[in-house]
Coordinates of C-alpha atoms in Angstrom, one line a residue:
Chain A
M10 CA -17.4 -19.6 -38.3
S11 CA -18.6 -19.2 -41.9
V12 CA -16.0 -19.9 -44.5
I13 CA -18.4 -19.4 -47.5
Q14 CA -20.9 -16.6 -47.5
I15 CA -23.1 -16.0 -50.6
Q16 CA -25.4 -13.0 -50.8
Q17 CA -27.9 -12.8 -53.7
L18 CA -25.4 -14.1 -56.2
T19 CA -26.6 -14.0 -59.8
K20 CA -25.0 -14.9 -63.1
H21 CA -26.5 -14.1 -66.5
F22 CA -25.1 -15.2 -69.8
R23 CA -25.9 -13.4 -73.0
T24 CA -26.0 -16.0 -75.8
R25 CA -26.5 -15.5 -79.4
F26 CA -29.0 -17.6 -81.2
T27 CA -30.1 -18.2 -84.7
P28 CA -33.9 -18.4 -85.4
E29 CA -35.1 -21.4 -87.3
G30 CA -36.3 -20.9 -90.9
R31 CA -35.3 -19.9 -94.4
G32 CA -33.2 -16.8 -94.6
K33 CA -33.3 -16.2 -90.9
A34 CA -29.7 -17.5 -90.4
L35 CA -28.5 -14.9 -93.0
R36 CA -30.6 -12.2 -91.4
A37 CA -29.2 -13.1 -88.0
F38 CA -25.6 -12.8 -89.4
F39 CA -26.2 -9.2 -90.1
R40 CA -28.5 -8.5 -87.1
P41 CA -27.5 -11.0 -84.4
Q42 CA -30.1 -11.8 -81.8
Y43 CA -29.3 -12.5 -78.2
R44 CA -31.0 -14.4 -75.4
L45 CA -30.4 -13.8 -71.8
V46 CA -29.8 -17.0 -69.8
E47 CA -30.2 -16.6 -66.1
A48 CA -27.9 -19.4 -64.9
V49 CA -27.9 -18.4 -61.2
K50 CA -30.8 -16.3 -59.7
G51 CA -30.0 -14.7 -56.4
I52 CA -28.5 -17.5 -54.4
S53 CA -27.8 -16.8 -50.7
L54 CA -26.3 -19.2 -48.2
E55 CA -23.5 -19.8 -45.7
V56 CA -21.2 -22.7 -45.1
D57 CA -19.4 -23.2 -41.8
E58 CA -15.9 -24.4 -41.3
G59 CA -15.5 -28.1 -41.4
E60 CA -18.9 -28.7 -43.0
V61 CA -19.3 -31.2 -45.9
V62 CA -22.0 -29.8 -48.1
A63 CA -23.7 -31.4 -51.1
F64 CA -24.7 -29.0 -53.8
L65 CA -27.3 -30.8 -55.9
G66 CA -29.4 -30.1 -58.9
P67 CA -30.3 -31.4 -62.3
N68 CA -28.3 -30.5 -65.4
G69 CA -28.2 -26.8 -66.0
A70 CA -29.4 -25.9 -62.5
G71 CA -26.4 -23.6 -62.0
K72 CA -24.2 -25.8 -59.8
S73 CA -21.0 -25.5 -61.7
T74 CA -21.6 -21.8 -62.5
T75 CA -21.9 -21.2 -58.7
I76 CA -18.7 -23.1 -57.9
K77 CA -16.9 -21.2 -60.7
M78 CA -18.0 -17.9 -59.2
L79 CA -16.9 -19.1 -55.7
T80 CA -13.4 -19.9 -57.0
G81 CA -13.1 -16.7 -59.0
I82 CA -13.3 -18.3 -62.5
L83 CA -16.4 -16.5 -63.4
Q84 CA -17.5 -12.9 -62.5
P85 CA -20.9 -12.6 -61.0
T86 CA -23.5 -10.4 -62.7
S87 CA -24.7 -9.1 -59.3
G88 CA -24.6 -10.0 -55.6
G89 CA -21.4 -11.2 -53.9
S90 CA -19.6 -13.9 -52.2
R91 CA -16.9 -14.3 -49.6
V92 CA -14.7 -17.4 -49.3
L93 CA -12.4 -17.4 -46.3
G94 CA -13.1 -13.7 -46.0
L95 CA -11.9 -13.0 -49.6
D96 CA -14.0 -11.8 -52.6
P97 CA -13.3 -14.4 -55.3
S98 CA -14.2 -12.0 -58.1
R99 CA -11.5 -9.5 -57.0
Q100 CA -9.1 -11.6 -54.9
R101 CA -8.9 -14.8 -57.0
Q102 CA -5.2 -15.1 -56.8
Q103 CA -5.0 -14.7 -53.0
L104 CA -7.9 -17.1 -52.6
A105 CA -6.2 -19.7 -54.7
W106 CA -3.6 -20.2 -52.0
Q107 CA -6.2 -21.5 -49.6
I108 CA -8.6 -23.4 -51.7
G109 CA -8.3 -26.7 -53.6
S110 CA -10.6 -27.8 -56.4
V111 CA -11.2 -30.8 -58.5
F112 CA -13.3 -30.6 -61.6
G113 CA -14.1 -34.1 -62.7
Q114 CA -13.9 -33.3 -66.3
R115 CA -10.8 -31.2 -66.2
S116 CA -7.3 -32.3 -65.3
Q117 CA -4.6 -30.3 -63.6
L118 CA -2.1 -33.1 -64.2
W119 CA 0.2 -33.3 -67.3
Y120 CA -1.2 -36.0 -69.5
H121 CA 2.1 -37.2 -70.9
L122 CA 4.0 -37.1 -67.6
P123 CA 3.8 -39.1 -64.3
P124 CA 1.9 -37.5 -61.4
A125 CA 5.2 -37.1 -59.6
D126 CA 6.2 -34.4 -62.2
S127 CA 2.9 -32.6 -61.9
F128 CA 3.3 -32.6 -58.1
R129 CA 6.7 -31.0 -58.5
L130 CA 5.3 -28.3 -60.8
L131 CA 2.3 -27.7 -58.5
G132 CA 4.8 -27.4 -55.6
A133 CA 6.5 -24.5 -57.6
I134 CA 3.1 -23.0 -58.4
Y135 CA 2.0 -23.0 -54.8
E136 CA 5.5 -22.1 -53.6
V137 CA 5.8 -25.0 -51.3
D138 CA 9.4 -25.2 -49.9
K139 CA 11.3 -28.3 -51.2
P140 CA 11.6 -30.2 -47.9
V141 CA 7.9 -29.5 -47.1
L142 CA 6.9 -30.6 -50.6
A143 CA 8.8 -33.8 -50.3
R144 CA 7.2 -34.6 -46.9
R145 CA 3.8 -33.5 -48.1
T146 CA 4.0 -35.6 -51.3
A147 CA 5.1 -38.7 -49.4
E148 CA 2.2 -38.3 -47.0
L149 CA -0.4 -37.9 -49.8
V150 CA 1.1 -40.8 -51.8
E151 CA 0.7 -43.0 -48.8
R152 CA -2.7 -41.8 -47.8
F153 CA -4.2 -42.0 -51.3
G154 CA -2.3 -45.2 -52.2
L155 CA -0.6 -43.7 -55.3
G156 CA 2.7 -45.5 -54.8
D157 CA 2.2 -48.1 -57.5
F158 CA 1.6 -45.6 -60.3
F159 CA 3.1 -42.4 -59.1
D160 CA 5.9 -42.6 -61.7
V161 CA 3.6 -43.8 -64.6
A162 CA 2.5 -41.3 -67.2
V163 CA -1.0 -40.0 -66.5
R164 CA -2.2 -41.2 -69.9
K165 CA -1.6 -44.8 -68.8
L166 CA -3.6 -44.6 -65.6
S167 CA -7.1 -45.8 -65.1
L168 CA -9.8 -43.1 -64.4
G169 CA -10.0 -44.1 -60.8
Q170 CA -6.2 -43.8 -60.4
R171 CA -6.2 -40.4 -62.1
I172 CA -9.0 -39.0 -59.9
R173 CA -7.1 -40.1 -56.8
C174 CA -4.1 -38.3 -58.1
E175 CA -6.2 -35.2 -58.9
I176 CA -7.7 -35.0 -55.4
A177 CA -4.2 -35.6 -53.9
A178 CA -2.8 -32.9 -56.1
S179 CA -5.5 -30.5 -55.1
L180 CA -4.4 -31.0 -51.4
L181 CA -0.7 -30.4 -51.9
H182 CA -0.9 -26.9 -50.5
A183 CA -3.2 -27.9 -47.7
P184 CA -6.3 -26.0 -48.7
R185 CA -8.9 -25.1 -46.1
V186 CA -11.8 -25.4 -48.5
L187 CA -12.1 -28.0 -51.1
F188 CA -14.5 -27.6 -54.1
L189 CA -15.3 -30.8 -55.9
D190 CA -17.4 -30.7 -59.1
E191 CA -18.4 -34.2 -60.0
P192 CA -15.3 -35.9 -58.6
T193 CA -16.6 -39.4 -59.1
I194 CA -17.9 -39.0 -62.6
G195 CA -17.3 -42.1 -64.7
L196 CA -15.8 -44.1 -61.8
D197 CA -16.6 -47.7 -61.0
V198 CA -18.2 -48.8 -57.7
V199 CA -14.8 -49.6 -56.1
A200 CA -13.1 -46.4 -57.1
R201 CA -16.1 -44.4 -55.9
R202 CA -16.0 -46.1 -52.5
E203 CA -12.3 -45.3 -52.2
I204 CA -12.7 -41.7 -53.1
R205 CA -15.6 -41.3 -50.6
G206 CA -13.5 -42.9 -47.9
L207 CA -10.6 -40.5 -48.6
L208 CA -12.9 -37.5 -48.5
Q209 CA -14.5 -38.5 -45.2
E210 CA -11.1 -39.0 -43.7
L211 CA -9.9 -35.7 -45.0
N212 CA -12.8 -33.9 -43.4
R213 CA -12.5 -35.8 -40.2
N214 CA -8.8 -35.5 -39.7
D215 CA -8.0 -32.2 -41.2
K216 CA -11.3 -30.3 -40.8
V217 CA -11.2 -29.3 -44.4
T218 CA -14.5 -27.8 -45.5
V219 CA -15.9 -29.7 -48.6
F220 CA -18.3 -28.3 -51.1
I221 CA -19.3 -31.0 -53.5
T222 CA -21.5 -31.4 -56.5
S223 CA -22.4 -34.9 -57.6
H224 CA -25.1 -36.8 -59.3
D225 CA -24.1 -39.9 -57.4
M226 CA -26.4 -40.2 -54.4
G227 CA -24.0 -42.7 -52.9
D228 CA -21.4 -39.9 -52.6
I229 CA -24.0 -37.6 -51.1
E230 CA -25.4 -40.0 -48.6
K231 CA -22.0 -41.3 -47.4
I232 CA -20.1 -38.0 -47.2
C233 CA -22.4 -35.1 -46.7
K234 CA -24.2 -33.8 -43.6
R235 CA -26.1 -31.1 -45.4
A236 CA -27.7 -30.8 -48.8
I237 CA -28.4 -27.7 -50.8
I238 CA -30.6 -28.3 -53.8
I239 CA -30.8 -25.8 -56.6
H240 CA -33.1 -25.8 -59.5
H241 CA -33.3 -23.2 -62.3
G242 CA -30.6 -21.2 -60.6
E243 CA -32.5 -20.9 -57.2
V244 CA -32.0 -22.7 -53.9
V245 CA -35.1 -24.9 -53.4
V246 CA -33.9 -26.9 -50.4
D247 CA -31.2 -26.2 -47.8
E248 CA -31.3 -28.7 -44.9
S249 CA -29.5 -31.4 -43.2
M250 CA -29.3 -34.8 -44.8
K251 CA -31.2 -36.2 -41.8
D252 CA -34.1 -33.8 -42.4
L253 CA -34.0 -34.4 -46.1
K254 CA -34.5 -38.1 -45.5
H255 CA -37.1 -37.4 -42.9
R256 CA -39.3 -35.9 -45.6
A257 CA -39.8 -39.3 -47.0
L258 CA -40.4 -41.2 -43.8
A259 CA -44.0 -41.5 -44.6
R260 CA -43.1 -43.7 -47.6
K261 CA -41.7 -47.2 -47.3
Y262 CA -40.8 -49.8 -49.8
V263 CA -41.9 -53.3 -49.0
G264 CA -40.6 -56.3 -50.9
V265 CA -42.0 -59.8 -50.5
R266 CA -41.2 -63.3 -51.8
Y267 CA -43.5 -66.4 -51.4
Q268 CA -42.7 -70.1 -51.4
S269 CA -45.4 -70.7 -54.1
P270 CA -47.2 -68.5 -56.7
V271 CA -49.8 -66.1 -55.4
T272 CA -52.2 -63.5 -56.8
F273 CA -51.4 -59.9 -55.8
A274 CA -54.9 -58.5 -55.4
I275 CA -55.0 -56.3 -52.3
P276 CA -57.5 -53.4 -52.6
G277 CA -55.8 -50.0 -52.5
L278 CA -52.3 -51.5 -52.6
P279 CA -51.2 -52.3 -56.1
P280 CA -47.6 -53.7 -56.5
I281 CA -45.2 -51.4 -58.3
K282 CA -43.7 -54.5 -59.9
H283 CA -44.2 -58.3 -59.4
T284 CA -43.6 -61.8 -60.7
D285 CA -45.9 -64.8 -59.8
R286 CA -44.0 -65.3 -56.5
S287 CA -42.5 -61.9 -55.6
A288 CA -43.6 -58.2 -55.6
S289 CA -42.6 -54.8 -54.3
F290 CA -45.0 -52.1 -52.9
E291 CA -44.7 -48.4 -52.3
V292 CA -46.6 -47.8 -49.0
D293 CA -47.8 -44.5 -47.8
T294 CA -47.9 -45.0 -44.1
R295 CA -50.4 -42.2 -43.6
Q296 CA -53.0 -44.4 -45.5
H297 CA -51.9 -47.9 -44.5
T298 CA -50.0 -48.8 -41.4
L299 CA -47.1 -51.2 -41.9
Q300 CA -48.7 -53.7 -39.6
E301 CA -51.8 -53.7 -41.8
V302 CA -49.7 -54.2 -44.9
V303 CA -47.7 -57.0 -43.4
N304 CA -50.8 -58.7 -42.3
K305 CA -52.5 -58.5 -45.7
L306 CA -49.3 -59.7 -47.4
S307 CA -49.0 -62.6 -45.0
A308 CA -52.5 -63.6 -45.7
L309 CA -51.8 -64.1 -49.4
G310 CA -49.5 -67.2 -48.9
E311 CA -46.5 -68.7 -47.2
L312 CA -43.9 -66.0 -47.0
E313 CA -40.3 -66.8 -47.8
D314 CA -38.8 -63.3 -47.3
I315 CA -40.0 -59.8 -46.5
T316 CA -38.0 -56.5 -46.6
I317 CA -39.0 -53.0 -45.5
E318 CA -36.9 -50.0 -46.7
D319 CA -36.9 -46.2 -46.5
E320 CA -37.3 -44.4 -49.8
P321 CA -34.0 -44.0 -51.6
L322 CA -32.4 -40.6 -51.4
E323 CA -32.4 -40.5 -55.2
N324 CA -36.2 -40.7 -55.3
I325 CA -36.6 -38.0 -52.7
I326 CA -34.4 -35.6 -54.7
A327 CA -36.0 -36.6 -58.0
D328 CA -39.4 -35.8 -56.4
I329 CA -38.2 -32.3 -55.4
F330 CA -36.9 -31.6 -59.0
A331 CA -40.2 -33.0 -60.4
S332 CA -42.3 -30.9 -58.2
R333 CA -40.3 -27.8 -59.1
N334 CA -40.7 -28.7 -62.8
E335 CA -44.5 -28.9 -62.2
Q336 CA -44.5 -25.5 -60.6
S337 CA -42.5 -24.0 -63.5
A338 CA -44.8 -25.6 -66.0
R339 CA -47.7 -23.9 -64.2
G340 CA -50.1 -26.7 -63.9
V341 CA -49.0 -28.7 -67.0
A342 CA -49.0 -32.3 -65.8
V343 CA -45.5 -33.6 -65.5
G344 CA -46.3 -36.3 -63.0
L345 CA -44.5 -39.5 -63.4
A346 CA -42.8 -38.5 -66.7
G347 CA -41.3 -35.5 -64.9
K348 CA -40.2 -37.8 -62.1
A349 CA -38.7 -40.2 -64.5
L350 CA -36.9 -37.4 -66.3
A351 CA -35.6 -36.0 -63.1
A352 CA -34.3 -39.4 -62.0
Q353 CA -32.7 -39.8 -65.4
T354 CA -30.9 -36.4 -65.2
L355 CA -29.9 -37.2 -61.7
A356 CA -28.2 -40.3 -62.9
G357 CA -25.9 -38.8 -65.5
G358 CA -24.2 -35.7 -66.9
Q359 CA -23.6 -32.4 -65.1
S360 CA -24.6 -28.8 -65.3
Chain B
M118 CA -1.5 -31.9 -42.5
N119 CA -2.3 -28.4 -41.5
E120 CA 1.3 -27.3 -41.3
L121 CA 1.1 -25.7 -44.7
N122 CA -1.8 -23.5 -43.8
T123 CA 0.7 -21.0 -42.5
I124 CA 2.8 -20.8 -45.6
Q125 CA 0.5 -19.3 -48.3
P126 CA -0.3 -15.7 -47.3
A127 CA -1.4 -13.3 -49.9
R128 CA 1.9 -11.4 -49.8
R129 CA 3.7 -14.2 -51.6
T130 CA 1.8 -13.5 -54.8
G131 CA 4.1 -11.8 -57.3
R132 CA 7.4 -12.6 -55.8
L133 CA 10.0 -12.5 -58.6
G134 CA 12.0 -15.4 -57.2
A135 CA 9.0 -17.6 -56.9
Y136 CA 8.0 -16.8 -60.5
L137 CA 11.4 -17.6 -61.8
R138 CA 11.3 -21.0 -59.9
F139 CA 7.9 -21.6 -61.4
M140 CA 9.0 -20.7 -64.9
G141 CA 12.1 -22.9 -64.6
M142 CA 10.0 -25.8 -63.3
A143 CA 7.4 -25.3 -66.1
F144 CA 10.1 -25.3 -68.7
A145 CA 11.7 -28.5 -67.2
V146 CA 8.4 -30.3 -67.1
N147 CA 7.5 -29.2 -70.7
V148 CA 10.9 -30.4 -72.0
K149 CA 10.4 -33.7 -70.2
A150 CA 6.9 -34.0 -71.8
V151 CA 8.4 -33.4 -75.2
L152 CA 11.2 -35.9 -74.8
E153 CA 8.6 -38.6 -73.9
Y154 CA 8.3 -39.0 -77.6
R155 CA 11.9 -39.0 -78.8
L156 CA 11.4 -39.9 -82.4
N157 CA 8.7 -37.2 -82.8
F158 CA 11.1 -34.7 -81.2
L159 CA 14.0 -35.6 -83.6
L160 CA 11.8 -35.6 -86.7
Q161 CA 10.4 -32.2 -85.9
F162 CA 13.7 -30.8 -84.8
F163 CA 15.5 -31.8 -88.0
G164 CA 12.4 -31.3 -90.2
M165 CA 12.1 -27.7 -89.2
M166 CA 15.8 -27.0 -89.8
L167 CA 15.5 -28.7 -93.2
N168 CA 12.5 -26.6 -94.0
N169 CA 14.4 -23.4 -93.1
A170 CA 17.4 -24.5 -95.1
A171 CA 15.3 -25.0 -98.2
F172 CA 14.4 -21.3 -98.1
A173 CA 18.0 -20.4 -97.6
A174 CA 18.8 -22.3 -100.8
F175 CA 16.0 -20.4 -102.6
W176 CA 17.5 -17.1 -101.6
A177 CA 21.0 -18.1 -102.5
V178 CA 19.9 -18.9 -106.1
L179 CA 17.8 -15.6 -106.3
I180 CA 20.6 -13.3 -105.1
A181 CA 23.2 -15.1 -107.2
R182 CA 21.1 -14.2 -110.3
T183 CA 19.8 -10.8 -109.4
G184 CA 22.3 -9.4 -106.9
A185 CA 21.1 -7.6 -103.7
V186 CA 17.3 -7.6 -103.1
G187 CA 15.8 -4.5 -101.4
G188 CA 19.3 -3.6 -100.1
Y189 CA 20.0 -7.0 -98.6
G190 CA 22.9 -9.1 -99.7
F191 CA 23.0 -12.9 -99.2
N192 CA 24.6 -12.6 -95.7
D193 CA 21.9 -10.1 -94.6
V194 CA 19.1 -12.4 -95.8
M195 CA 20.7 -15.3 -94.1
F196 CA 21.1 -13.3 -90.8
V197 CA 17.5 -12.2 -90.9
W198 CA 16.3 -15.8 -91.6
G199 CA 18.4 -17.2 -88.8
F200 CA 17.6 -14.4 -86.4
V201 CA 13.9 -14.4 -86.9
S202 CA 13.9 -18.2 -86.8
S203 CA 15.7 -18.3 -83.5
A204 CA 13.5 -15.5 -81.9
F205 CA 10.3 -17.3 -83.2
G206 CA 11.6 -20.6 -81.8
L207 CA 12.5 -19.2 -78.4
A208 CA 9.1 -17.6 -78.1
H209 CA 7.4 -21.0 -78.8
I210 CA 9.8 -22.9 -76.6
V211 CA 9.3 -20.9 -73.5
F212 CA 5.7 -19.7 -74.2
G213 CA 4.3 -22.6 -76.2
N214 CA 0.7 -21.6 -75.8
I215 CA 1.0 -18.3 -77.5
R216 CA -0.9 -19.6 -80.5
G217 CA -3.2 -21.9 -78.6
L218 CA -4.6 -19.2 -76.2
S219 CA -7.9 -18.7 -78.1
R220 CA -8.6 -22.4 -78.3
I221 CA -8.0 -22.7 -74.6
V222 CA -10.3 -19.8 -73.8
L223 CA -13.1 -20.9 -76.2
E224 CA -13.0 -24.5 -74.8
G225 CA -13.2 -23.2 -71.3
S226 CA -9.9 -24.8 -70.4
L227 CA -8.7 -21.5 -68.8
D228 CA -10.4 -22.7 -65.6
V229 CA -7.3 -24.8 -64.5
Y230 CA -5.0 -21.7 -64.7
L231 CA -7.5 -19.4 -63.0
L232 CA -7.6 -21.8 -60.0
Q233 CA -3.9 -21.4 -59.4
P234 CA -2.2 -18.6 -57.5
K235 CA 0.0 -17.5 -60.4
D236 CA -0.6 -14.8 -63.0
V237 CA -3.0 -16.5 -65.3
W238 CA -1.4 -15.1 -68.5
L239 CA 2.1 -16.2 -67.6
N240 CA 0.9 -19.5 -66.3
L241 CA -1.1 -20.3 -69.4
L242 CA 1.6 -19.2 -71.9
A243 CA 4.4 -21.0 -70.2
S244 CA 2.6 -24.3 -69.7
R245 CA 3.5 -25.7 -73.0
T246 CA 6.5 -26.0 -75.4
I247 CA 6.4 -26.5 -79.1
V248 CA 8.6 -29.3 -80.3
S249 CA 9.5 -28.0 -83.8
A250 CA 10.5 -24.6 -82.2
W251 CA 13.7 -26.3 -81.0
G252 CA 14.7 -26.7 -84.6
D253 CA 13.9 -23.0 -85.3
L254 CA 16.0 -21.9 -82.3
A255 CA 19.0 -24.0 -83.4
Y256 CA 18.8 -22.9 -87.0
G257 CA 19.7 -19.3 -86.1
F258 CA 22.8 -20.3 -84.2
I259 CA 23.8 -22.7 -87.1
I260 CA 23.5 -19.8 -89.6
L261 CA 25.5 -17.5 -87.3
A262 CA 28.2 -20.1 -87.1
L263 CA 28.3 -20.5 -90.9
L264 CA 28.4 -16.8 -91.7
P265 CA 31.9 -15.5 -91.8
G266 CA 33.5 -12.8 -89.5
H267 CA 31.5 -13.2 -86.3
G268 CA 33.3 -13.2 -82.9
P269 CA 32.1 -13.8 -79.4
L270 CA 30.7 -10.2 -79.2
H271 CA 28.5 -10.9 -82.2
W272 CA 27.2 -14.1 -80.5
L273 CA 26.4 -12.2 -77.3
L274 CA 24.7 -9.4 -79.3
F275 CA 22.7 -12.0 -81.2
V276 CA 21.3 -13.4 -78.0
A277 CA 20.8 -9.9 -76.5
L278 CA 18.7 -9.0 -79.6
M279 CA 17.0 -12.3 -80.0
V280 CA 15.3 -12.3 -76.5
P281 CA 13.4 -9.0 -77.0
A282 CA 12.5 -10.0 -80.5
A283 CA 11.1 -13.3 -79.1
L284 CA 9.1 -11.2 -76.5
I285 CA 7.6 -9.1 -79.4
F286 CA 6.5 -12.3 -81.1
V287 CA 4.9 -13.4 -77.8
A288 CA 3.2 -10.1 -77.4
V289 CA 1.8 -10.0 -80.9
F290 CA 0.7 -13.6 -81.1
A291 CA -0.8 -13.7 -77.7
G292 CA -2.5 -10.3 -78.3
A293 CA -4.1 -11.5 -81.5
E294 CA -5.2 -14.6 -79.8
S295 CA -6.7 -12.6 -76.9
L296 CA -9.2 -11.0 -79.4
C297 CA -11.2 -14.2 -78.9
F298 CA -12.6 -12.7 -75.7
F299 CA -14.2 -10.0 -77.7
M300 CA -15.1 -11.7 -81.0
G301 CA -15.5 -15.4 -80.1
N302 CA -13.6 -17.4 -82.6
S303 CA -10.6 -15.3 -83.6
S304 CA -8.5 -18.0 -85.0
G305 CA -8.7 -16.5 -88.5
I306 CA -7.4 -13.1 -87.6
S307 CA -4.8 -14.4 -85.2
S308 CA -3.4 -16.9 -87.7
A309 CA -3.4 -14.1 -90.3
V310 CA -1.5 -11.8 -87.9
S311 CA 1.0 -14.6 -87.2
E312 CA 1.6 -15.4 -90.8
F313 CA 1.9 -11.8 -91.9
L314 CA 4.3 -10.9 -89.1
L315 CA 6.5 -13.8 -89.9
T316 CA 6.4 -13.4 -93.6
F317 CA 7.1 -9.7 -93.7
S318 CA 10.0 -10.2 -91.2
L319 CA 11.7 -12.6 -93.6
Y320 CA 11.8 -10.3 -96.6
P321 CA 14.2 -7.3 -96.9
E322 CA 12.9 -4.1 -95.5
G323 CA 13.6 -2.3 -98.8
V324 CA 11.0 -4.3 -100.8
H325 CA 8.2 -2.8 -98.7
G326 CA 6.7 0.5 -99.7
A327 CA 7.2 3.6 -97.5
W328 CA 3.6 3.7 -96.2
F329 CA 3.6 0.0 -95.4
R330 CA 6.6 0.5 -93.2
W331 CA 4.3 2.2 -90.7
V332 CA 2.4 -1.0 -90.4
L333 CA 5.7 -2.9 -90.0
Y334 CA 6.7 -0.7 -87.0
T335 CA 3.3 -0.8 -85.3
I336 CA 0.6 -3.5 -85.7
L337 CA 2.9 -6.1 -87.4
P338 CA 6.3 -5.1 -85.9
S339 CA 8.5 -6.9 -88.3
G340 CA 10.7 -3.9 -88.1
F341 CA 11.5 -4.7 -84.4
V342 CA 11.9 -8.4 -84.8
A343 CA 14.1 -8.3 -88.0
F344 CA 15.1 -5.0 -89.6
V345 CA 16.2 -3.1 -86.5
P346 CA 18.1 -6.1 -85.0
L347 CA 20.0 -6.5 -88.4
R348 CA 21.0 -2.8 -88.3
I349 CA 22.2 -3.1 -84.7
F350 CA 24.0 -6.3 -85.3
K351 CA 25.8 -5.1 -88.4
A352 CA 27.0 -1.9 -86.6
L353 CA 27.5 -3.6 -83.2
D354 CA 25.4 -0.8 -81.9
W355 CA 25.1 -1.8 -78.3
P356 CA 23.4 1.4 -77.0
L357 CA 20.4 0.6 -79.1
V358 CA 19.9 -2.8 -77.4
P359 CA 18.1 -1.4 -74.3
L360 CA 15.8 0.5 -76.7
L361 CA 14.7 -2.7 -78.3
W362 CA 14.1 -4.2 -74.9
G363 CA 12.0 -1.2 -74.0
I364 CA 9.9 -1.6 -77.1
A365 CA 9.5 -5.3 -76.4
I366 CA 8.3 -4.6 -72.9
G367 CA 5.9 -2.0 -74.3
Y368 CA 4.4 -4.5 -76.7
L369 CA 4.2 -7.1 -73.9
A370 CA 2.4 -4.6 -71.6
L371 CA -0.2 -3.8 -74.3
S372 CA -0.8 -7.5 -75.0
Y373 CA -1.1 -8.2 -71.3
C374 CA -3.6 -5.4 -70.8
L375 CA -5.7 -6.7 -73.7
F376 CA -5.8 -10.2 -72.1
R377 CA -6.7 -8.8 -68.7
V378 CA -9.6 -6.7 -70.1
G379 CA -10.8 -9.7 -72.1
L380 CA -10.5 -12.0 -69.1
K381 CA -13.5 -10.2 -67.5
R382 CA -15.6 -11.6 -70.3
Y383 CA -14.5 -15.2 -69.9
E384 CA -17.4 -17.6 -69.8
S385 CA -15.7 -20.9 -69.0
G386 CA -17.3 -24.1 -70.4
N387 CA -17.8 -27.8 -69.6
R388 CA -15.8 -29.6 -72.2
M389 CA -14.0 -32.8 -71.0
D390 CA -10.3 -32.4 -71.5
A391 CA -6.8 -33.2 -70.3
R392 CA -3.7 -31.1 -69.9
V393 CA -1.1 -32.0 -72.5

C-alpha cells in the first residue's frame, strides 16, 4: 500500500534580485526585478508502507523543498501529493497527527529546558492521554538511552544527545511516516552509528515508513533499501540500493602493498595513488579481468597485502550528479572537476 | 509501540478542552523556562516596574503644576498607566511571540509550528513568554491597590476589562507582524504600530484632535485599550463589558485572517536555529 504518492509536483519561488553595476541597485529599488527559481520540477513517485527511502541530491536539488511540501509546510505551485491518503497542502493539521519529522537544523525542543518538559508539552500538543504519555515516554527514554540526560537542559546536551532526543520526541505520538531531513548532520561517527541503529530498529519493529535525506552515505547504505536521487528538481534515479550499487560492479578498487620498493609501470593501468611500496588502482573489469590485474601486480614484486573493493556508494552517486551536470552544461567538459565538485557537495551542507 | 496509532484521528483537531490543556502546558513550560534564570527574571520584573513608576512621577509633577490634562486628573492618568501596563503585560506573558512573529516567519522558523497538529497562529504566539511583561502586569495591580476607593467589584471589573484590552494588543501587534508575509521585512512598520498604539494609549484622550480619534478607534485602537475601559471603570458600567469583549474578538478575527492569508505565501528557509 502506498503511503506517499506524488504526482507531477512542482515548486517555483519568485525571488527578487539586484543587477550588478552602478545605479542599477537604485533602479531596482524603484523597478524591482524578479527571477523564477524552479526548485522542484514535476516529481512523481510512490513510497510503500514500511519502506525506508533515501532521498538524495546535491545542495539545491530540491530535497528539503519536496519534504516541506509533503509535510504541508510549503504549498506546491502545481501537481499534488498524498501522504497517508491526505493532501498535505489542504489537510496539514490532520496529517500532522500521523507523521513525525526531524529537521537536523531545527529543533522542536525548548533550548533552556530539559527534554522531559518538551516531551510533556508535545504530549499536550498531540493530545496524548497522561497515562499513555508516561508509558510512551518511559519506553522512548529506554530505547533511545536518554535516561542520563533527560532532566538536563537541552542547551547543555551534546549534539548527538540532542538529536537522539529530537528523534525520540518526533515518535511520541507514534507516527506512521517519519520524515528526516539531515538527521545526522554534524554528528560524530559514534553518534551517527547509534542513530542509524535506532532508525533500523524503528523500521523493523514498528513498520514505520522512513523518508530520509542525508549527505552521509553511511546513513544511506546502512538504513535504506531504495534510493531516489534528484538533481535540479527532477528525479534522475529511482531504484533499489542493490541496483544502484550494481551499476558500479564493473569498477573495482585494488590496493597493493609490497615488501620492498617497486616501480609501478603497467601499460594501461596507471595507479590512482602510490608510494614506493604501495598503490591503489581503479580497474574497469570490462577492459582488464581481475585475474589479469592480480597477475600483473604479483609480477612486480613480493606482495605483502592485496585488497579488492567495490566502488564506494559515494562515488557512484557523485558520478550520477556529475553526469547530470555535464548534460546540463551541454557538452561543456566538467569531467573530473565536476566529479570532485559533486563529491564535495555530497560531503557537506544541505539543500 | 503502535497503540497510539488509534488515538489521533482528525476529529480531535480543534477541541476546546485540548486547546486549553495545551495553552496551560505551554504557559507552564514558558514560565519554567523564564525561571531558569532567576536573577534575570527579578531584574526585569522590578526594572519594568521602576520604569513605569518613573513615568508616574513625571505625571504627578505635571498635574500638580498644571491641573487636569486633557480632562484627566492624576487618578485617571494613574489608572490608564496601570491598566494599559497590565493589559500589555498580560498580552506578552501569554502570547510572548506577538512581536517576534515576523522574525520567525522571515527566518523560516515557522516550520516547527506547521508540523504540529495545533492551530499554527495560536501555537506560535503562545510558545514564548516575555520576562519583563510580568513587571508590567504587576504594575497595574499595584496602582489599583494604591488608588483610593476601590472595592472588590472594581478589582473584578479591572480584570474583566484587562483581558479584552490584552487581546486587542495581541491582535494589533500580531496583525502588524503578519504584514511580513506580504512585504518581507516588516519590522519597521510593526514596531511603529506597537509604539504608536502604546504611546497614544498612555496620554489622555482629550489631548488628541477630533479627526485623530478616528485613528484611535480603528487602526491604532488606543480607544479600546485605554479610554473606553477608563470610562467603564469609573462608571462601573458592567453592561458595556461584553461590548469590549466583542470588539476584541473582532480585532482578533481580523488579525487571524490576515495571518492565514499571509501563510499561503510562506517560503520557509534553512537557517540553523533552536527553540528558546
